[in-house]
PDB file of C-alpha atoms and ligand atoms in Angstrom:
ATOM      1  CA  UNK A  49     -64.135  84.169   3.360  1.00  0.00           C
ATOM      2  CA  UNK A  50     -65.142  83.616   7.008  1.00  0.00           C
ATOM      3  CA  UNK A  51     -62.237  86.381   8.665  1.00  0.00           C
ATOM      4  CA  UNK A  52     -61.712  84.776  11.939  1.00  0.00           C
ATOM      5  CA  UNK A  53     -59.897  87.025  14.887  1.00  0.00           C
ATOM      6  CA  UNK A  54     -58.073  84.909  17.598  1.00  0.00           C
ATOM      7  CA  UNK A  55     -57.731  85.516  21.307  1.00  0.00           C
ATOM      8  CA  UNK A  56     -54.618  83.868  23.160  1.00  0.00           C
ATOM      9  CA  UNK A  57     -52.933  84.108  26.236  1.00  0.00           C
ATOM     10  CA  UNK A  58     -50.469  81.694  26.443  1.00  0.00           C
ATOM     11  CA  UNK A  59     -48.670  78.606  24.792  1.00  0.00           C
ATOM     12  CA  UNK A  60     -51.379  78.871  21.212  1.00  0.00           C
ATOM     13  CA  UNK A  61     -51.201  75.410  20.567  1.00  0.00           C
ATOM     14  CA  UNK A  62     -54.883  75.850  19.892  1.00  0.00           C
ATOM     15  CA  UNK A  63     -54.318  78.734  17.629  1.00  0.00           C
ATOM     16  CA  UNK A  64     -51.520  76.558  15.805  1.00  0.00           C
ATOM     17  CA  UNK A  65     -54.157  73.947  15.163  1.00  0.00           C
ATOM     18  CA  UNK A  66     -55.875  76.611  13.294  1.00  0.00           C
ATOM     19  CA  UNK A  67     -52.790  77.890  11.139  1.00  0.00           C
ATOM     20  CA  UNK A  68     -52.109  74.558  10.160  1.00  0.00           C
ATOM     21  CA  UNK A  69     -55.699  73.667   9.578  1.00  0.00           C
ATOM     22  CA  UNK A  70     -55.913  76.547   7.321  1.00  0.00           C
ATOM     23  CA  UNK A  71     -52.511  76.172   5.572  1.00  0.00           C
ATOM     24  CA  UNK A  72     -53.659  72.084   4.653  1.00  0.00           C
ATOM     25  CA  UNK A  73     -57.116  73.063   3.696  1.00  0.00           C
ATOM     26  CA  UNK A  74     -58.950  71.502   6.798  1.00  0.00           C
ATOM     27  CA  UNK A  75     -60.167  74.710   7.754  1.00  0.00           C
ATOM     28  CA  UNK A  76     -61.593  76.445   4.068  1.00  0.00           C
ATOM     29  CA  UNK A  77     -62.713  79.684   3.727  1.00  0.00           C
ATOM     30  CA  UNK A  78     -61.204  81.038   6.758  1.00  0.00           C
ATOM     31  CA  UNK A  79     -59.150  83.796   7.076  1.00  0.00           C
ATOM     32  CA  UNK A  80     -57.310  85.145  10.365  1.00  0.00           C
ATOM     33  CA  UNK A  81     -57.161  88.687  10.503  1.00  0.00           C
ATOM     34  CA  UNK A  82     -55.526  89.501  13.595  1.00  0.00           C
ATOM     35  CA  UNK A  83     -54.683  87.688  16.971  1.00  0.00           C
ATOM     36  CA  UNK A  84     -55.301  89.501  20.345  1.00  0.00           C
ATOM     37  CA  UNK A  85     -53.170  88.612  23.292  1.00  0.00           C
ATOM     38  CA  UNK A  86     -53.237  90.003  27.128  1.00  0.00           C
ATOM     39  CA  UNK A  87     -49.640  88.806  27.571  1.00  0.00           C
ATOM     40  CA  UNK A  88     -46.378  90.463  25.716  1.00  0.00           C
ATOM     41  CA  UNK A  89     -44.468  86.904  26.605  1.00  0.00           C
ATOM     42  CA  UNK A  90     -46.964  84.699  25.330  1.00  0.00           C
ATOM     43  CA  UNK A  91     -45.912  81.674  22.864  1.00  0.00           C
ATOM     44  CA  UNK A  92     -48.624  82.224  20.830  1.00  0.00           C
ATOM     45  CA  UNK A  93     -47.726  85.730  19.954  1.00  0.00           C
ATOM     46  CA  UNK A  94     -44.492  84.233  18.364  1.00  0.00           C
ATOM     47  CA  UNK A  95     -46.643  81.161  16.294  1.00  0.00           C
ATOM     48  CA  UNK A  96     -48.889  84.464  14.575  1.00  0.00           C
ATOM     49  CA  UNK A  97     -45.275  86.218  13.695  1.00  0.00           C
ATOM     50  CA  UNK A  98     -44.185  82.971  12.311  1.00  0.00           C
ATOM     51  CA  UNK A  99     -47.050  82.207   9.980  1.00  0.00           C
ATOM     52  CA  UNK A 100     -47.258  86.574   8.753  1.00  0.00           C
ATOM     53  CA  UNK A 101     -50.274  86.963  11.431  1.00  0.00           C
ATOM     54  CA  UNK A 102     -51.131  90.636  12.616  1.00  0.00           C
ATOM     55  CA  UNK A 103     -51.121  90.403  16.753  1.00  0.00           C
ATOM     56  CA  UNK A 104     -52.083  93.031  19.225  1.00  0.00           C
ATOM     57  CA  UNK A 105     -51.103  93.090  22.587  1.00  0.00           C
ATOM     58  CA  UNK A 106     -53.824  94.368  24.846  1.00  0.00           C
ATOM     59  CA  UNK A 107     -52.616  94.082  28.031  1.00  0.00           C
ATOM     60  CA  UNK A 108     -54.467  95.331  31.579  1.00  0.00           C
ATOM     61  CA  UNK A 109     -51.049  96.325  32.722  1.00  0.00           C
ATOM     62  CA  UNK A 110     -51.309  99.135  30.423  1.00  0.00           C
ATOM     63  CA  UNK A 111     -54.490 100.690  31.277  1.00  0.00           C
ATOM     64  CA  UNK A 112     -55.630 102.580  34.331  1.00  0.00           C
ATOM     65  CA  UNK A 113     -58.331 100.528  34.963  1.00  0.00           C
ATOM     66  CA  UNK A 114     -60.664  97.614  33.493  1.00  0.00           C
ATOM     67  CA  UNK A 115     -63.083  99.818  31.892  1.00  0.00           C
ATOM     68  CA  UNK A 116     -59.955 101.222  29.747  1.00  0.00           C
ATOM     69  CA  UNK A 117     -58.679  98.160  28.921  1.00  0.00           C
ATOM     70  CA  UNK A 118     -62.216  96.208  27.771  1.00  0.00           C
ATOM     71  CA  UNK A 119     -62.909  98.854  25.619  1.00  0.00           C
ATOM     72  CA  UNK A 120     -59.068  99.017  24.124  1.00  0.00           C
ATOM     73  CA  UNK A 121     -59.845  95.338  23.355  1.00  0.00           C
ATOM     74  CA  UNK A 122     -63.045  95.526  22.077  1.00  0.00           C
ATOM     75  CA  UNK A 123     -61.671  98.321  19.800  1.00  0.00           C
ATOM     76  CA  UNK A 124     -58.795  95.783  18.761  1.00  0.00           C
ATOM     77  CA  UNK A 125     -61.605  93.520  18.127  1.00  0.00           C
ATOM     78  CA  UNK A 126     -63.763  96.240  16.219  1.00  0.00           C
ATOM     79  CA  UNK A 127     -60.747  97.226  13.758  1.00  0.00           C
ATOM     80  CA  UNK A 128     -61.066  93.989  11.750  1.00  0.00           C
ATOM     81  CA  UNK A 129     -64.683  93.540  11.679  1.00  0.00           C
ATOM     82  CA  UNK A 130     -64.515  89.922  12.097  1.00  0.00           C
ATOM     83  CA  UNK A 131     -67.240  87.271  11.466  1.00  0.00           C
ATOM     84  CA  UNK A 132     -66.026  84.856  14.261  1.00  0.00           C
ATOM     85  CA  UNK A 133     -64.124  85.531  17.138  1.00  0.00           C
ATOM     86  CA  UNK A 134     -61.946  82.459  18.688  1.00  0.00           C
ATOM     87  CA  UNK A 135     -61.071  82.529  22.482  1.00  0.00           C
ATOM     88  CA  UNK A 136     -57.785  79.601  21.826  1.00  0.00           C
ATOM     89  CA  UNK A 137     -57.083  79.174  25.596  1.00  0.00           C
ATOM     90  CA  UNK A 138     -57.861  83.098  26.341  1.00  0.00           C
ATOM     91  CA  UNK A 139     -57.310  83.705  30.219  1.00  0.00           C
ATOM     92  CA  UNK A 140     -59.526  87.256  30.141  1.00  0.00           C
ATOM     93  CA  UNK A 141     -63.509  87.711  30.869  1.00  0.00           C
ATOM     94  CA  UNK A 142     -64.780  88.915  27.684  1.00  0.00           C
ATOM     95  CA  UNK A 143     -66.567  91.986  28.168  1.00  0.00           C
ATOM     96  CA  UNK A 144     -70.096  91.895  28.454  1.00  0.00           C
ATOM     97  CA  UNK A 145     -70.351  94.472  25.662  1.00  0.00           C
ATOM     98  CA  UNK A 146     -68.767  92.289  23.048  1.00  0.00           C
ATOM     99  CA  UNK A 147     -70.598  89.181  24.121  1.00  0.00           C
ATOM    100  CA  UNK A 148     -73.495  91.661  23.161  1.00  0.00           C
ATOM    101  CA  UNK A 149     -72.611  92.847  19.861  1.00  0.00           C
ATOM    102  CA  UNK A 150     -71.023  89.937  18.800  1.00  0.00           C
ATOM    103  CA  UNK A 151     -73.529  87.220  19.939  1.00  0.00           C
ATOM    104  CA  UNK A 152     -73.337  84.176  18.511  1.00  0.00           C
ATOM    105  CA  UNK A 153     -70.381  85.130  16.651  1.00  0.00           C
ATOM    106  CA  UNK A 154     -67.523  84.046  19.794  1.00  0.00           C
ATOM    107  CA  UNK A 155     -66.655  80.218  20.496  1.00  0.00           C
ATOM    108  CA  UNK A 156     -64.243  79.367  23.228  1.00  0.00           C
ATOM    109  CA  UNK A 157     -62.038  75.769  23.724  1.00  0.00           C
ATOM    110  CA  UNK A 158     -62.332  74.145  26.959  1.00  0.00           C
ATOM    111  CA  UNK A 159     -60.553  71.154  28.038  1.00  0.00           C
ATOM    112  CA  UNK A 160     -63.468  68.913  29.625  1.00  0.00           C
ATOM    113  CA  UNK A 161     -66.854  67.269  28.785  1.00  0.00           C
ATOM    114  CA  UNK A 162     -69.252  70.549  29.693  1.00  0.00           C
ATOM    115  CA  UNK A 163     -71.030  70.427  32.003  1.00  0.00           C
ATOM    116  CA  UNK A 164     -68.188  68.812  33.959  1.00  0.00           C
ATOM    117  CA  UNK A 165     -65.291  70.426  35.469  1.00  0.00           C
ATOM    118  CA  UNK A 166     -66.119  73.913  34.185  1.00  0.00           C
ATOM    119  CA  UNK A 167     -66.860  77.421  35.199  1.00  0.00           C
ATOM    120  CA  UNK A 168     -65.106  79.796  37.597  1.00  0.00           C
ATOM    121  CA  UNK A 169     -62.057  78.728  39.278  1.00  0.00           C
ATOM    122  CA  UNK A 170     -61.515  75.863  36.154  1.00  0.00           C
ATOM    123  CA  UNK A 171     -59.090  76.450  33.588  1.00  0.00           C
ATOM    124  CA  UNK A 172     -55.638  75.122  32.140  1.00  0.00           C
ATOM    125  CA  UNK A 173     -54.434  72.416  34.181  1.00  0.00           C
ATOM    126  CA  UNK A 174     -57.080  72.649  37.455  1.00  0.00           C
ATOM    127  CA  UNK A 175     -59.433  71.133  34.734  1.00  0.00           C
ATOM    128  CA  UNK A 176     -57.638  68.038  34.458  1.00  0.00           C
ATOM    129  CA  UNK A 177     -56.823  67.941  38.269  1.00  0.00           C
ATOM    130  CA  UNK A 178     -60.459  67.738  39.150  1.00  0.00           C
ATOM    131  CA  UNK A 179     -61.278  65.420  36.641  1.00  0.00           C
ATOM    132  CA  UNK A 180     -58.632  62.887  38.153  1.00  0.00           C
ATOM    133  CA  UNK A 181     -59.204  63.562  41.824  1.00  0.00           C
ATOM    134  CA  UNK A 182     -63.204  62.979  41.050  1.00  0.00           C
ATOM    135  CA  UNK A 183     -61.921  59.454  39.493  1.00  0.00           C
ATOM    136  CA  UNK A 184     -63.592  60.214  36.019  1.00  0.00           C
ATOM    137  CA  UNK A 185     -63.308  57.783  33.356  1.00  0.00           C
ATOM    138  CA  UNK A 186     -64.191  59.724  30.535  1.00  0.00           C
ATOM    139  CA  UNK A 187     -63.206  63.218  29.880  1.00  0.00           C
ATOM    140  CA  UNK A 188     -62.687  65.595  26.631  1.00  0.00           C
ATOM    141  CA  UNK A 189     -62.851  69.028  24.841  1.00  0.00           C
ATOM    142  CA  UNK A 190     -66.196  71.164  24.444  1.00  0.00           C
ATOM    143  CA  UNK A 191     -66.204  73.785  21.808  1.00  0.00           C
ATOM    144  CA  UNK A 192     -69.343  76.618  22.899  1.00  0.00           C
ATOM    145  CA  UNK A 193     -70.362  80.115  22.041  1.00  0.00           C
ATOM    146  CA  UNK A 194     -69.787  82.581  24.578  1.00  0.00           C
ATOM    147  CA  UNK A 195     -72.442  83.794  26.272  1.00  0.00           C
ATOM    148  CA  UNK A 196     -72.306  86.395  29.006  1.00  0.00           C
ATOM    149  CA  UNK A 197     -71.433  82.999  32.066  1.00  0.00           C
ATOM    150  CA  UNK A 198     -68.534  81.487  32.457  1.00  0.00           C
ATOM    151  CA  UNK A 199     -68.401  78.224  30.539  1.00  0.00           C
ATOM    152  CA  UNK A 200     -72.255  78.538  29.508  1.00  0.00           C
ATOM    153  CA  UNK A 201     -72.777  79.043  26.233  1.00  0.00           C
ATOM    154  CA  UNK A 202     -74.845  76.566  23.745  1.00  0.00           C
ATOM    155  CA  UNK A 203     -72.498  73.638  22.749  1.00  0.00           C
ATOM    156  CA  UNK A 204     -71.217  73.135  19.682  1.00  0.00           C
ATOM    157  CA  UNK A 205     -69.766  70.493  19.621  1.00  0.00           C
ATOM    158  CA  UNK A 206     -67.495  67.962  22.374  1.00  0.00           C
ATOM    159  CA  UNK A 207     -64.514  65.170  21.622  1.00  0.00           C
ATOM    160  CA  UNK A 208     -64.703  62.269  24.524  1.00  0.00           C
ATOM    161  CA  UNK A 209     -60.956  61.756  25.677  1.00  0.00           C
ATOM    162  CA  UNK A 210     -60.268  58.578  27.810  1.00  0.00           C
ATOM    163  CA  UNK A 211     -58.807  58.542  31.406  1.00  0.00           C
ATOM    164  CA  UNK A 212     -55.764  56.114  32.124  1.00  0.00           C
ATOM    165  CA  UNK A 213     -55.274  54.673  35.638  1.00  0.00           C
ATOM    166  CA  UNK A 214     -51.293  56.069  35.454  1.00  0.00           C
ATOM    167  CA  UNK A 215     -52.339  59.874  34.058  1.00  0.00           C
ATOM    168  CA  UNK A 216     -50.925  62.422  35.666  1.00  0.00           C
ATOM    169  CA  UNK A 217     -52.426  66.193  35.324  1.00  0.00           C
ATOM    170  CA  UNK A 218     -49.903  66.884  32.894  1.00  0.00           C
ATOM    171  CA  UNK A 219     -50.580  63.503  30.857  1.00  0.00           C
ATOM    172  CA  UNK A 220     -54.116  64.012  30.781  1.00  0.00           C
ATOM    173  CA  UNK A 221     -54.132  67.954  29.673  1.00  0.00           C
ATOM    174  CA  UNK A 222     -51.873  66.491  26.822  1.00  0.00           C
ATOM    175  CA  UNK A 223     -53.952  64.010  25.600  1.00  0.00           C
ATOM    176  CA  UNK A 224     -57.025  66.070  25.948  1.00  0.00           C
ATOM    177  CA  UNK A 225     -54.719  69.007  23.748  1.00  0.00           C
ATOM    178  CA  UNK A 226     -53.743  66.454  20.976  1.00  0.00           C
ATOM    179  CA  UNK A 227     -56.968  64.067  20.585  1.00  0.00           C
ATOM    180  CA  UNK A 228     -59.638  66.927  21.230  1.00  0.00           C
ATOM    181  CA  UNK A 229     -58.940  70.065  21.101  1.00  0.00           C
ATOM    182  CA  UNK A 230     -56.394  70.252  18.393  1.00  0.00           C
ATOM    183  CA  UNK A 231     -59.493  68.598  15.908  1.00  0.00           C
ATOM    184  CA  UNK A 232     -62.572  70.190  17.421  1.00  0.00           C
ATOM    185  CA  UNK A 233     -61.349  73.630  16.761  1.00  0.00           C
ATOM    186  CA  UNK A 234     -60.675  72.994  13.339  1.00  0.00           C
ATOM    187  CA  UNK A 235     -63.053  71.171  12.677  1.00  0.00           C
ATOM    188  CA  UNK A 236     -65.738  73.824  14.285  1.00  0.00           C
ATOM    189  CA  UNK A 237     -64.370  76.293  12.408  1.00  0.00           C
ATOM    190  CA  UNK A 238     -64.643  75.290   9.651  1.00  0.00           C
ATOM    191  CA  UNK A 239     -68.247  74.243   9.647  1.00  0.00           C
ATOM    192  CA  UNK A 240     -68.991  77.694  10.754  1.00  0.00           C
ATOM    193  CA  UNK A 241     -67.055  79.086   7.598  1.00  0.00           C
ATOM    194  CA  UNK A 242     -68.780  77.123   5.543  1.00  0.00           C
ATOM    195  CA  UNK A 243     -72.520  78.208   7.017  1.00  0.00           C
ATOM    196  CA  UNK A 244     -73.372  74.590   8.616  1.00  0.00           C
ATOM    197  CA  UNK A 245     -73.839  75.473  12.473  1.00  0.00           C
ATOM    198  CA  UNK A 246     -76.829  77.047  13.601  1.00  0.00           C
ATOM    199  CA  UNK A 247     -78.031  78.018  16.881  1.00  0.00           C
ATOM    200  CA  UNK A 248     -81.893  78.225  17.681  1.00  0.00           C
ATOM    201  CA  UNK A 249     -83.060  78.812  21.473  1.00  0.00           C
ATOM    202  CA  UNK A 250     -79.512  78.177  22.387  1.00  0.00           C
ATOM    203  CA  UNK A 251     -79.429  74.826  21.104  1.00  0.00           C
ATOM    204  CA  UNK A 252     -77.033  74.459  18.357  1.00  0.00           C
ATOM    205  CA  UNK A 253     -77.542  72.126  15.139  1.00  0.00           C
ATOM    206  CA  UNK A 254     -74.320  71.490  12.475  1.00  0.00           C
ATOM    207  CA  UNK A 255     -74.876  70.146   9.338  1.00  0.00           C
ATOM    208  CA  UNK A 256     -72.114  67.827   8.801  1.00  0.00           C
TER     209      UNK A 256
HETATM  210  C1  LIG B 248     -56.081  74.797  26.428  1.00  0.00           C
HETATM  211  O1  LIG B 248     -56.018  73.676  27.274  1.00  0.00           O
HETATM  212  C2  LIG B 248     -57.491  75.243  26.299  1.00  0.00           C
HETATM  213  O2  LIG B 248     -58.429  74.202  26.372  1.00  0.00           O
HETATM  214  C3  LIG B 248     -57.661  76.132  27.471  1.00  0.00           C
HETATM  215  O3  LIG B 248     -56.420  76.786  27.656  1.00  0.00           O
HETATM  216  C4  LIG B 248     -55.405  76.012  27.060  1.00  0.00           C
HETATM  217  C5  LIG B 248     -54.740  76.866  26.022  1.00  0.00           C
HETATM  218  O4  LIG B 248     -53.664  76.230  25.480  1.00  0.00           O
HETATM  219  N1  LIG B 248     -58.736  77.072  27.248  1.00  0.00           N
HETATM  220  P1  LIG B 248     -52.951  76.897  24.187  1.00  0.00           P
HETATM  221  O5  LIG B 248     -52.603  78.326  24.534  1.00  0.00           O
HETATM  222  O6  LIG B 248     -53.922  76.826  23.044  1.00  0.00           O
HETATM  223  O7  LIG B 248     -51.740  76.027  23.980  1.00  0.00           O
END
């Protein structure tokens, strides 16, 4: 049983895509063991509660500095010795310590085709502003591990998502949420669980 800890910040549609996945057998042998959020108000704190999820709130707010809270949250991370952890739309730099000792072992969501529209400065809805302002006609999800960049790690695996003349930001980001991310998550998941992703000189192969 792959146990899986998941790291939210905000609305957890992502993370829901993983409850459900779980709960209709689309992700198997997965287990999560805990989800970690940096924000008390955060949707996806309530989605855990709902489906009997252990959360932790690690928020910087309560620490005196960074140092104190990266190593409250790696500690939260720590307690439930997990096999995989999943950043689902998690707005905190992961401590380089924990990219460290769990290397290969983190995978984040993003909401375009890397190596487009990605790195510091592009997250949530920017993402999907750039992409329209550049006039792209293609655009998508890409599910990486983390590695100690921003954005950098070797790619798993990516879900093209196409670009409508009328899409707004908002349209767009929705799309992107419900055609790619919502199924590459899973579906990445999954294969990990079941032993069928490998990474070799930060190239990664899936059997699938
Ligand atoms: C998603 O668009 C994800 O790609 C990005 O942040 C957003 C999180 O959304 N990393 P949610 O919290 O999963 O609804």
């Amino acid at each position: 049983m792959l146990r899986a800890a998941v790291c939210v910040s905000g609305g957890g549609t992502n993370l829901q895509a993983i409850i459900d996945g779980i709960a209709q057998g689309a992700v198997a042998h997965t287990e999560i063991v805990r989800v970690l959020c940096n924000n008390p108000g955060a949707r996806a704190l309530e989605r855990a509660k709902e489906a009997g999820i252990e959360t932790v709130c690690v928020s910087p707010k309560d620490y005196a500095d960074r140092a104190q809270f990266e190593e409250a949250l790696v500690r939260s991370v720590d307690e439930v010795s997990p096999d995989l952890i999943v950043l689902a739309g998690f707005m905190v730099k992961v401590p380089v310590e924990m990219i460290k000792k769990y290397e290969n072992r983190i995978i984040n969501i993003h909401p375009s085709l890397i190596p487009a529209f990605c790195g510091t400065g592009y997250y949530g809805i920017r993402v999907h502003e750039a992409a329209l302002a550049r006039g792209v006609k293609i655009t998508g999800a890409t599910v990486h591990f983390v590695d100690e960049g921003m954005d950098t790690g070797p790619i798993i695996k990516q879900k093209a998502v196409k670009v409508y003349e009328n899409d707004t930001p908002e349209s767009l980001q929705k799309r992107v949420m419900e055609e790619a991310e919502w199924v590459l998550l899973p579906w990445c998941i999954n294969h990990i669980a079941a032993g069928k992703v490998k990474v070799e000189n930060g190239r990664v192969t899936v059997m699938e």
